[in-house]
Amino acid sequence: MSQIQAPRGTADVLPEDGRRRLDLLTSAADVLSRAGYGPVETPIFETTELFARGVGETTDIVEKEMFTFEDQGGRSVTLRPEGTAGVCRAYVEHGMHKLPQPVKLWYWGPFFRYEAPQAGRFRQFTQVGIEAIGSDDPTLDAESILLLAELLDRTGARGVRLRISSLGTPETRRAYSDELGTFLREREDKLSDDVRARLDRNPLRAFDSDHPGTRAALEDAPRLLDRLDPADAEHFEQVRALLDAAGQPYEVDGTLVRGLDYYTRTVFEFESTELGAQSALGGGGRYDGLVEQLGGPPTPGVGWAAGVERILLASGTDEPRPAPRSVYVATTGEADAAQAFGIARELRIRGLRAELEQAGRSLKGQLKHADRLGADYVVIVGDAEVQVKDMSTGEQRAAGSPGEAIELIAGAGP
Ligand code: HAM
Protein backbone atom coordinates (compact mmCIF):
# COMPACT_ATOMS: atom_id res chain seq x y z
CA MET A 1 0.00 0.00 0.00
CA SER A 2 1.17 3.52 -0.63
CA GLN A 3 2.73 5.35 2.27
CA ILE A 4 0.93 8.25 3.91
CA GLN A 5 2.98 11.36 4.67
CA ALA A 6 2.49 14.36 6.93
CA PRO A 7 0.61 17.19 5.18
CA ARG A 8 2.67 19.76 3.27
CA GLY A 9 4.04 22.49 5.52
CA THR A 10 3.77 20.43 8.71
CA ALA A 11 6.50 18.60 10.60
CA ASP A 12 6.74 15.87 13.20
CA VAL A 13 8.72 16.83 16.29
CA LEU A 14 11.07 13.97 17.16
CA PRO A 15 12.67 13.62 20.60
CA GLU A 16 15.92 15.52 19.93
CA ASP A 17 14.01 18.53 18.67
CA GLY A 18 11.33 17.97 21.29
CA ARG A 19 13.90 18.34 24.07
CA ARG A 20 15.08 21.68 22.67
CA ARG A 21 11.49 22.91 22.40
CA LEU A 22 10.83 21.89 25.98
CA ASP A 23 13.93 23.81 27.10
CA LEU A 24 12.65 26.89 25.27
CA LEU A 25 9.20 26.47 26.83
CA THR A 26 10.80 26.24 30.27
CA SER A 27 12.87 29.38 29.65
CA ALA A 28 9.77 31.23 28.42
CA ALA A 29 7.77 30.23 31.48
CA ASP A 30 10.61 31.39 33.71
CA VAL A 31 11.38 34.72 31.97
CA LEU A 32 7.72 35.68 31.49
CA SER A 33 6.33 34.62 34.86
CA ARG A 34 9.03 36.64 36.65
CA ALA A 35 7.62 39.72 34.87
CA GLY A 36 4.09 38.94 36.08
CA TYR A 37 2.69 37.19 32.99
CA GLY A 38 0.27 34.33 33.65
CA PRO A 39 -0.28 31.40 31.27
CA VAL A 40 -3.39 31.45 29.07
CA GLU A 41 -4.78 28.96 26.56
CA THR A 42 -7.43 29.78 23.97
CA PRO A 43 -9.03 27.46 21.39
CA ILE A 44 -7.11 26.42 18.30
CA PHE A 45 -10.14 27.26 16.15
CA GLU A 46 -12.32 30.33 16.47
CA THR A 47 -15.27 31.89 14.67
CA THR A 48 -13.95 33.14 11.34
CA GLU A 49 -15.34 36.61 12.00
CA LEU A 50 -12.92 37.07 14.93
CA PHE A 51 -9.95 37.17 12.57
CA ALA A 52 -11.74 39.10 9.83
CA ARG A 53 -12.58 41.79 12.39
CA GLY A 54 -9.43 41.53 14.51
CA VAL A 55 -6.60 40.96 12.05
CA GLY A 56 -8.13 42.96 9.16
CA GLU A 57 -10.02 42.11 5.96
CA THR A 58 -7.30 43.37 3.63
CA THR A 59 -4.35 41.60 5.26
CA ASP A 60 -2.59 38.72 3.50
CA ILE A 61 -3.48 36.53 6.46
CA VAL A 62 -7.24 37.02 6.15
CA GLU A 63 -7.34 37.33 2.35
CA LYS A 64 -5.43 34.17 1.47
CA GLU A 65 -3.75 32.35 4.34
CA MET A 66 -6.51 31.09 6.62
CA PHE A 67 -7.55 27.48 7.07
CA THR A 68 -11.30 28.16 7.08
CA PHE A 69 -14.02 25.53 6.95
CA GLU A 70 -17.64 24.98 7.82
CA ASP A 71 -18.32 22.71 10.75
CA GLN A 72 -21.16 20.16 10.70
CA GLY A 73 -23.49 22.84 12.06
CA GLY A 74 -22.80 25.16 9.14
CA ARG A 75 -20.72 27.65 11.18
CA SER A 76 -17.63 29.13 9.58
CA VAL A 77 -14.61 28.44 11.76
CA THR A 78 -10.89 29.10 11.23
CA LEU A 79 -7.75 27.50 12.60
CA ARG A 80 -6.11 30.40 14.43
CA PRO A 81 -3.48 32.16 12.29
CA GLU A 82 -2.31 34.26 15.27
CA GLY A 83 -3.01 34.62 18.98
CA THR A 84 -3.77 38.24 19.78
CA ALA A 85 -7.35 38.27 18.52
CA GLY A 86 -8.23 35.14 20.52
CA VAL A 87 -6.62 36.43 23.72
CA CYS A 88 -8.45 39.77 23.40
CA ARG A 89 -11.71 37.91 22.77
CA ALA A 90 -11.11 35.92 25.97
CA TYR A 91 -10.29 39.16 27.84
CA VAL A 92 -13.69 40.58 26.86
CA GLU A 93 -15.61 37.32 27.28
CA HIS A 94 -14.33 36.79 30.83
CA GLY A 95 -14.74 40.41 31.90
CA MET A 96 -11.03 40.74 32.59
CA HIS A 97 -11.34 44.54 32.35
CA LYS A 98 -12.71 44.30 35.91
CA LEU A 99 -9.44 42.83 37.17
CA PRO A 100 -6.54 45.07 38.23
CA GLN A 101 -4.96 46.36 35.02
CA PRO A 102 -2.90 45.59 33.07
CA VAL A 103 -3.77 41.91 32.66
CA LYS A 104 -0.55 40.18 31.60
CA LEU A 105 -0.84 36.88 29.75
CA TRP A 106 1.52 34.54 27.90
CA TYR A 107 0.86 31.60 25.59
CA TRP A 108 2.54 28.83 23.61
CA GLY A 109 0.92 26.67 20.98
CA PRO A 110 0.25 25.78 17.33
CA PHE A 111 -0.86 28.33 14.72
CA PHE A 112 -1.87 27.83 11.10
CA ARG A 113 -1.29 29.83 7.93
CA TYR A 114 -1.76 28.58 4.40
CA GLU A 115 1.54 29.92 3.06
CA ALA A 116 4.01 28.48 0.54
CA PRO A 117 6.30 26.33 2.71
CA GLN A 118 10.02 27.12 2.65
CA ALA A 119 12.91 27.14 5.14
CA GLY A 120 11.50 28.58 8.37
CA ARG A 121 7.96 28.92 6.99
CA PHE A 122 5.35 26.30 7.72
CA ARG A 123 1.59 25.86 7.52
CA GLN A 124 1.51 24.69 11.11
CA PHE A 125 4.03 26.45 13.35
CA THR A 126 4.40 27.22 17.03
CA GLN A 127 4.33 30.64 18.62
CA VAL A 128 5.25 31.79 22.07
CA GLY A 129 3.70 35.16 22.82
CA ILE A 130 2.60 37.69 25.41
CA GLU A 131 -0.19 40.26 25.68
CA ALA A 132 -0.39 43.04 28.31
CA ILE A 133 -3.92 44.41 28.16
CA GLY A 134 -5.40 47.42 29.94
CA SER A 135 -2.69 50.08 30.06
CA ASP A 136 -0.97 52.33 27.54
CA ASP A 137 2.02 52.94 29.77
CA PRO A 138 5.21 53.09 27.65
CA THR A 139 7.02 50.93 30.21
CA LEU A 140 4.84 48.03 28.99
CA ASP A 141 6.02 48.54 25.41
CA ALA A 142 9.66 48.62 26.54
CA GLU A 143 9.20 45.76 28.99
CA SER A 144 7.67 43.50 26.36
CA ILE A 145 10.50 44.24 23.90
CA LEU A 146 13.12 43.54 26.57
CA LEU A 147 11.43 40.27 27.56
CA LEU A 148 11.65 38.95 24.01
CA ALA A 149 15.27 40.11 23.86
CA GLU A 150 15.98 38.22 27.09
CA LEU A 151 14.29 35.07 25.85
CA LEU A 152 16.25 35.16 22.57
CA ASP A 153 19.44 35.76 24.51
CA ARG A 154 18.81 32.85 26.84
CA THR A 155 18.09 30.56 23.92
CA GLY A 156 21.35 31.55 22.24
CA ALA A 157 19.74 32.93 19.07
CA ARG A 158 22.47 34.31 16.82
CA GLY A 159 22.65 37.41 14.62
CA VAL A 160 19.70 39.08 16.37
CA ARG A 161 18.63 42.58 15.31
CA LEU A 162 15.76 44.72 16.53
CA ARG A 163 13.83 47.28 14.50
CA ILE A 164 11.19 49.52 16.01
CA SER A 165 8.82 52.20 14.83
CA SER A 166 5.55 53.89 15.71
CA LEU A 167 2.38 53.85 13.66
CA GLY A 168 0.56 56.53 15.67
CA THR A 169 -3.21 56.53 16.04
CA PRO A 170 -5.65 55.14 13.47
CA GLU A 171 -6.56 58.74 12.51
CA THR A 172 -2.94 59.70 11.84
CA ARG A 173 -2.51 56.45 9.96
CA ARG A 174 -5.61 57.08 7.85
CA ALA A 175 -4.51 60.60 6.92
CA TYR A 176 -1.03 59.29 6.16
CA SER A 177 -2.46 56.38 4.19
CA ASP A 178 -4.38 58.86 1.99
CA GLU A 179 -1.24 60.93 1.53
CA LEU A 180 0.80 57.84 0.61
CA GLY A 181 -1.97 56.62 -1.70
CA THR A 182 -1.92 59.90 -3.60
CA PHE A 183 1.89 59.83 -3.75
CA LEU A 184 1.93 56.27 -5.13
CA ARG A 185 -0.88 56.86 -7.60
CA GLU A 186 1.32 59.50 -9.22
CA ARG A 187 3.90 56.72 -9.76
CA GLU A 188 1.46 53.93 -10.57
CA ASP A 189 3.32 52.68 -13.65
CA LYS A 190 6.34 51.76 -11.48
CA LEU A 191 4.40 49.62 -8.99
CA SER A 192 3.84 45.88 -8.91
CA ASP A 193 0.35 44.62 -9.87
CA ASP A 194 -0.19 43.48 -6.30
CA VAL A 195 0.57 46.87 -4.76
CA ARG A 196 -1.45 48.69 -7.44
CA ALA A 197 -4.45 46.45 -6.78
CA ARG A 198 -4.38 47.40 -3.11
CA LEU A 199 -3.71 51.12 -3.53
CA ASP A 200 -7.27 52.11 -2.70
CA ARG A 201 -7.69 49.81 0.24
CA ASN A 202 -4.29 49.63 1.90
CA PRO A 203 -1.41 51.59 0.36
CA LEU A 204 0.79 51.00 3.46
CA ARG A 205 1.23 47.41 2.33
CA ALA A 206 3.53 48.75 -0.38
CA PHE A 207 6.30 48.83 2.25
CA ASP A 208 6.08 45.02 2.48
CA SER A 209 6.87 44.60 -1.21
CA ASP A 210 10.18 43.25 -2.58
CA HIS A 211 9.31 44.49 -6.07
CA PRO A 212 12.24 46.72 -7.26
CA GLY A 213 10.04 49.31 -8.98
CA THR A 214 7.83 49.64 -5.90
CA ARG A 215 10.87 49.97 -3.65
CA ALA A 216 12.33 52.68 -5.90
CA ALA A 217 9.01 54.55 -5.91
CA LEU A 218 8.91 54.43 -2.12
CA GLU A 219 12.32 55.97 -1.62
CA ASP A 220 11.07 59.56 -1.52
CA ALA A 221 7.66 58.71 -0.11
CA PRO A 222 6.44 60.60 2.98
CA ARG A 223 7.13 58.74 6.24
CA LEU A 224 4.54 58.06 8.90
CA LEU A 225 7.10 58.72 11.66
CA ASP A 226 7.20 62.37 10.52
CA ARG A 227 3.41 62.64 10.76
CA LEU A 228 2.85 61.42 14.35
CA ASP A 229 0.80 63.71 16.56
CA PRO A 230 2.61 65.11 19.62
CA ALA A 231 1.20 62.60 22.15
CA ASP A 232 2.23 59.62 20.00
CA ALA A 233 5.65 61.09 19.28
CA GLU A 234 6.15 61.61 23.03
CA HIS A 235 5.02 58.02 23.78
CA PHE A 236 7.54 56.71 21.24
CA GLU A 237 10.27 58.90 22.76
CA GLN A 238 9.58 57.38 26.18
CA VAL A 239 9.73 53.83 24.84
CA ARG A 240 13.05 54.63 23.17
CA ALA A 241 14.46 56.23 26.32
CA LEU A 242 13.63 53.09 28.32
CA LEU A 243 15.32 50.86 25.74
CA ASP A 244 18.35 53.16 25.71
CA ALA A 245 18.59 53.10 29.50
CA ALA A 246 18.42 49.28 29.40
CA GLY A 247 21.29 49.19 26.88
CA GLN A 248 19.09 47.46 24.29
CA PRO A 249 20.36 48.12 20.75
CA TYR A 250 17.74 48.85 18.07
CA GLU A 251 17.24 50.59 14.78
CA VAL A 252 14.35 52.97 14.16
CA ASP A 253 12.86 51.90 10.84
CA GLY A 254 10.02 54.07 9.56
CA THR A 255 9.21 51.51 6.84
CA LEU A 256 8.40 48.78 9.36
CA VAL A 257 4.83 47.69 8.68
CA ARG A 258 3.55 44.56 10.28
CA GLY A 259 1.22 42.22 8.41
CA LEU A 260 -1.74 42.76 10.76
CA ASP A 261 -4.09 45.76 10.87
CA TYR A 262 -4.63 46.16 14.60
CA TYR A 263 -1.40 47.97 15.42
CA THR A 264 -1.24 51.50 16.82
CA ARG A 265 1.80 53.38 18.17
CA THR A 266 4.79 51.08 18.90
CA VAL A 267 5.64 48.25 16.49
CA PHE A 268 8.78 46.13 16.54
CA GLU A 269 10.40 43.12 14.99
CA PHE A 270 13.36 40.97 15.97
CA GLU A 271 15.13 39.27 13.09
CA SER A 272 18.15 37.02 12.73
CA THR A 273 20.80 37.20 10.05
CA GLU A 274 21.04 33.39 10.37
CA LEU A 275 17.64 32.77 8.86
CA GLY A 276 17.69 33.71 5.16
CA ALA A 277 14.45 34.93 3.58
CA GLN A 278 12.17 34.21 6.55
CA SER A 279 14.27 36.28 8.91
CA ALA A 280 11.63 37.44 11.42
CA LEU A 281 12.12 35.72 14.78
CA GLY A 282 9.26 37.55 16.41
CA GLY A 283 7.40 40.79 16.41
CA GLY A 284 4.56 42.72 17.88
CA GLY A 285 3.42 46.08 19.06
CA ARG A 286 0.62 48.08 20.58
CA TYR A 287 -3.03 47.56 19.60
CA ASP A 288 -5.01 50.19 21.47
CA GLY A 289 -8.22 49.76 19.42
CA LEU A 290 -8.49 45.98 19.16
CA VAL A 291 -10.42 45.12 22.33
CA GLU A 292 -13.07 47.71 21.48
CA GLN A 293 -13.25 46.42 17.92
CA LEU A 294 -14.07 42.99 19.33
CA GLY A 295 -16.97 44.38 21.33
CA GLY A 296 -15.21 45.24 24.60
CA PRO A 297 -14.67 48.59 26.31
CA PRO A 298 -11.96 50.90 24.89
CA THR A 299 -8.80 49.16 26.17
CA PRO A 300 -5.17 49.56 25.16
CA GLY A 301 -2.84 46.59 24.80
CA VAL A 302 0.64 45.59 23.71
CA GLY A 303 2.37 42.27 23.01
CA TRP A 304 4.40 40.08 20.70
CA ALA A 305 4.66 36.59 19.32
CA ALA A 306 7.77 34.72 18.25
CA GLY A 307 8.19 31.66 16.05
CA VAL A 308 9.48 28.73 18.10
CA GLU A 309 10.86 26.85 15.07
CA ARG A 310 12.66 29.97 13.87
CA ILE A 311 14.18 30.71 17.28
CA LEU A 312 15.59 27.18 17.37
CA LEU A 313 16.83 27.42 13.77
CA ALA A 314 18.68 30.63 14.69
CA SER A 315 20.09 29.09 17.85
CA GLY A 316 21.88 26.11 16.31
CA THR A 317 22.44 23.06 18.46
CA ASP A 318 24.05 23.90 21.74
CA GLU A 319 25.65 21.73 24.34
CA PRO A 320 22.99 19.54 25.89
CA ARG A 321 22.08 20.75 29.36
CA PRO A 322 23.54 18.77 32.26
CA ALA A 323 21.36 15.71 32.75
CA PRO A 324 20.73 13.98 36.07
CA ARG A 325 23.00 10.98 36.72
CA SER A 326 21.85 8.14 34.56
CA VAL A 327 21.73 4.43 35.20
CA TYR A 328 21.24 1.44 32.96
CA VAL A 329 19.80 -1.65 34.60
CA ALA A 330 21.06 -4.78 32.82
CA THR A 331 19.91 -8.34 33.42
CA THR A 332 21.65 -11.68 32.97
CA GLY A 333 18.59 -13.94 32.98
CA GLU A 334 14.87 -13.79 32.41
CA ALA A 335 14.07 -14.51 36.04
CA ASP A 336 15.48 -11.11 37.07
CA ALA A 337 13.27 -8.97 34.87
CA ALA A 338 10.90 -7.97 37.67
CA GLN A 339 13.81 -7.09 39.95
CA ALA A 340 15.44 -4.92 37.27
CA PHE A 341 12.07 -3.26 36.65
CA GLY A 342 11.74 -2.44 40.36
CA ILE A 343 15.30 -1.06 40.60
CA ALA A 344 14.79 1.25 37.60
CA ARG A 345 11.52 2.51 39.03
CA GLU A 346 13.03 3.22 42.44
CA LEU A 347 16.01 5.05 40.91
CA ARG A 348 13.60 7.28 38.94
CA ILE A 349 11.64 8.06 42.08
CA ARG A 350 14.94 9.03 43.73
CA GLY A 351 15.48 11.62 40.94
CA LEU A 352 17.89 9.71 38.74
CA ARG A 353 17.43 8.88 35.12
CA ALA A 354 17.10 5.12 34.68
CA GLU A 355 16.51 2.80 31.76
CA LEU A 356 16.39 -0.95 31.73
CA GLU A 357 16.84 -3.72 29.22
CA GLN A 358 13.59 -4.09 27.28
CA ALA A 359 14.62 -5.61 23.97
CA GLY A 360 16.17 -9.00 24.81
CA ARG A 361 19.83 -8.07 24.18
CA SER A 362 22.74 -10.23 25.41
CA LEU A 363 24.69 -8.87 28.40
CA LYS A 364 27.44 -7.74 26.04
CA GLY A 365 24.84 -6.02 23.86
CA GLN A 366 23.33 -4.38 26.94
CA LEU A 367 26.67 -2.96 28.10
CA LYS A 368 27.26 -1.55 24.62
CA HIS A 369 23.81 -0.01 24.65
CA ALA A 370 24.41 1.50 28.13
CA ASP A 371 27.56 3.08 26.77
CA ARG A 372 25.65 4.47 23.77
CA LEU A 373 23.08 6.00 26.14
CA GLY A 374 25.87 7.65 28.13
CA ALA A 375 24.97 5.88 31.38
CA ASP A 376 27.04 6.86 34.42
CA TYR A 377 26.35 3.52 36.12
CA VAL A 378 25.22 0.08 35.06
CA VAL A 379 23.44 -2.16 37.54
CA ILE A 380 23.84 -5.80 36.53
CA VAL A 381 21.11 -7.95 38.02
CA GLY A 382 22.19 -11.61 38.07
CA ASP A 383 20.56 -14.75 39.40
CA ALA A 384 22.38 -14.62 42.73
CA GLU A 385 23.79 -11.11 43.12
CA VAL A 386 23.65 -7.52 41.98
CA GLN A 387 26.73 -5.70 40.67
CA VAL A 388 27.21 -1.95 40.23
CA LYS A 389 29.60 -0.75 37.55
CA ASP A 390 30.84 2.85 37.58
CA MET A 391 31.19 3.62 33.87
CA SER A 392 33.62 6.54 34.39
CA THR A 393 36.19 4.44 36.29
CA GLY A 394 35.25 0.97 35.04
CA GLU A 395 35.20 -0.14 38.68
CA GLN A 396 32.69 -2.89 39.46
CA ARG A 397 31.39 -3.73 42.95
CA ALA A 398 29.09 -6.38 44.31
CA ALA A 399 26.03 -5.10 46.17
CA GLY A 400 24.35 -7.47 48.56
CA SER A 401 20.83 -6.64 47.47
CA PRO A 402 18.92 -4.46 45.02
CA GLY A 403 18.35 -1.98 47.89
CA GLU A 404 22.08 -1.74 48.52
CA ALA A 405 22.73 -1.14 44.80
CA ILE A 406 20.21 1.71 44.81
CA GLU A 407 21.86 3.23 47.92
CA LEU A 408 25.31 2.93 46.35
CA ILE A 409 24.20 4.96 43.33
CA ALA A 410 21.59 7.34 44.76
CA GLY A 411 23.73 8.01 47.81
CA ALA A 412 26.83 8.91 45.76
CA GLY A 413 27.44 12.65 45.20
CA PRO A 414 26.38 14.30 41.93
P1 HAM B 1 3.45 37.78 13.31
O1 HAM B 1 4.58 38.70 12.99
O2 HAM B 1 2.47 37.54 12.24
O3 HAM B 1 2.75 38.39 14.59
O4 HAM B 1 4.03 36.39 13.78
C1 HAM B 1 4.95 36.31 14.83
C2 HAM B 1 6.06 35.33 14.50
O5 HAM B 1 5.52 34.04 14.20
C3 HAM B 1 6.88 35.67 13.27
O6 HAM B 1 7.88 36.62 13.56
C4 HAM B 1 7.48 34.31 12.91
O7 HAM B 1 8.63 34.05 13.72
C5 HAM B 1 6.39 33.35 13.32
N1 HAM B 1 5.65 32.91 12.12
C6 HAM B 1 4.66 33.55 11.48
N2 HAM B 1 4.22 32.85 10.41
C7 HAM B 1 4.99 31.73 10.36
C8 HAM B 1 5.04 30.58 9.50
N3 HAM B 1 4.20 30.44 8.45
N4 HAM B 1 5.96 29.63 9.76
C9 HAM B 1 6.80 29.75 10.82
N5 HAM B 1 6.78 30.79 11.67
C10 HAM B 1 5.90 31.77 11.45
C11 HAM B 1 1.64 37.87 15.20
O8 HAM B 1 1.24 36.76 15.00
C12 HAM B 1 1.04 38.78 16.24
N6 HAM B 1 -0.12 38.11 16.84
C13 HAM B 1 2.07 39.17 17.28
C14 HAM B 1 1.52 40.07 18.35
C15 HAM B 1 1.13 39.70 19.59
N7 HAM B 1 1.31 41.36 18.24
C16 HAM B 1 0.81 41.82 19.37
N8 HAM B 1 0.69 40.83 20.20
Short mmCIF file of C-alpha atoms and ligand atoms in Angstrom, two decimals, residues 9 55 61 65 81-85 88 107 111-132 148 258-260 262-263 268-271 275 278-287 290 301-311, ligand 1:
data_model
loop_
_atom_site.label_atom_id
_atom_site.label_comp_id
_atom_site.label_asym_id
_atom_site.label_seq_id
_atom_site.Cartn_x
_atom_site.Cartn_y
_atom_site.Cartn_z
CA GLY A 9 4.04 22.49 5.52
CA VAL A 55 -6.60 40.96 12.05
CA ILE A 61 -3.48 36.53 6.46
CA GLU A 65 -3.75 32.35 4.34
CA PRO A 81 -3.48 32.16 12.29
CA GLU A 82 -2.31 34.26 15.27
CA GLY A 83 -3.01 34.62 18.98
CA THR A 84 -3.77 38.24 19.78
CA ALA A 85 -7.35 38.27 18.52
CA CYS A 88 -8.45 39.77 23.40
CA TYR A 107 0.86 31.60 25.59
CA PHE A 111 -0.86 28.33 14.72
CA PHE A 112 -1.87 27.83 11.10
CA ARG A 113 -1.29 29.83 7.93
CA TYR A 114 -1.76 28.58 4.40
CA GLU A 115 1.54 29.92 3.06
CA ALA A 116 4.01 28.48 0.54
CA PRO A 117 6.30 26.33 2.71
CA GLN A 118 10.02 27.12 2.65
CA ALA A 119 12.91 27.14 5.14
CA GLY A 120 11.50 28.58 8.37
CA ARG A 121 7.96 28.92 6.99
CA PHE A 122 5.35 26.30 7.72
CA ARG A 123 1.59 25.86 7.52
CA GLN A 124 1.51 24.69 11.11
CA PHE A 125 4.03 26.45 13.35
CA THR A 126 4.40 27.22 17.03
CA GLN A 127 4.33 30.64 18.62
CA VAL A 128 5.25 31.79 22.07
CA GLY A 129 3.70 35.16 22.82
CA ILE A 130 2.60 37.69 25.41
CA GLU A 131 -0.19 40.26 25.68
CA ALA A 132 -0.39 43.04 28.31
CA LEU A 148 11.65 38.95 24.01
CA ARG A 258 3.55 44.56 10.28
CA GLY A 259 1.22 42.22 8.41
CA LEU A 260 -1.74 42.76 10.76
CA TYR A 262 -4.63 46.16 14.60
CA TYR A 263 -1.40 47.97 15.42
CA PHE A 268 8.78 46.13 16.54
CA GLU A 269 10.40 43.12 14.99
CA PHE A 270 13.36 40.97 15.97
CA GLU A 271 15.13 39.27 13.09
CA LEU A 275 17.64 32.77 8.86
CA GLN A 278 12.17 34.21 6.55
CA SER A 279 14.27 36.28 8.91
CA ALA A 280 11.63 37.44 11.42
CA LEU A 281 12.12 35.72 14.78
CA GLY A 282 9.26 37.55 16.41
CA GLY A 283 7.40 40.79 16.41
CA GLY A 284 4.56 42.72 17.88
CA GLY A 285 3.42 46.08 19.06
CA ARG A 286 0.62 48.08 20.58
CA TYR A 287 -3.03 47.56 19.60
CA LEU A 290 -8.49 45.98 19.16
CA GLY A 301 -2.84 46.59 24.80
CA VAL A 302 0.64 45.59 23.71
CA GLY A 303 2.37 42.27 23.01
CA TRP A 304 4.40 40.08 20.70
CA ALA A 305 4.66 36.59 19.32
CA ALA A 306 7.77 34.72 18.25
CA GLY A 307 8.19 31.66 16.05
CA VAL A 308 9.48 28.73 18.10
CA GLU A 309 10.86 26.85 15.07
CA ARG A 310 12.66 29.97 13.87
CA ILE A 311 14.18 30.71 17.28
P1 HAM B 1 3.45 37.78 13.31
O1 HAM B 1 4.58 38.70 12.99
O2 HAM B 1 2.47 37.54 12.24
O3 HAM B 1 2.75 38.39 14.59
O4 HAM B 1 4.03 36.39 13.78
C1 HAM B 1 4.95 36.31 14.83
C2 HAM B 1 6.06 35.33 14.50
O5 HAM B 1 5.52 34.04 14.20
C3 HAM B 1 6.88 35.67 13.27
O6 HAM B 1 7.88 36.62 13.56
C4 HAM B 1 7.48 34.31 12.91
O7 HAM B 1 8.63 34.05 13.72
C5 HAM B 1 6.39 33.35 13.32
N1 HAM B 1 5.65 32.91 12.12
C6 HAM B 1 4.66 33.55 11.48
N2 HAM B 1 4.22 32.85 10.41
C7 HAM B 1 4.99 31.73 10.36
C8 HAM B 1 5.04 30.58 9.50
N3 HAM B 1 4.20 30.44 8.45
N4 HAM B 1 5.96 29.63 9.76
C9 HAM B 1 6.80 29.75 10.82
N5 HAM B 1 6.78 30.79 11.67
C10 HAM B 1 5.90 31.77 11.45
C11 HAM B 1 1.64 37.87 15.20
O8 HAM B 1 1.24 36.76 15.00
C12 HAM B 1 1.04 38.78 16.24
N6 HAM B 1 -0.12 38.11 16.84
C13 HAM B 1 2.07 39.17 17.28
C14 HAM B 1 1.52 40.07 18.35
C15 HAM B 1 1.13 39.70 19.59
N7 HAM B 1 1.31 41.36 18.24
C16 HAM B 1 0.81 41.82 19.37
N8 HAM B 1 0.69 40.83 20.20
#
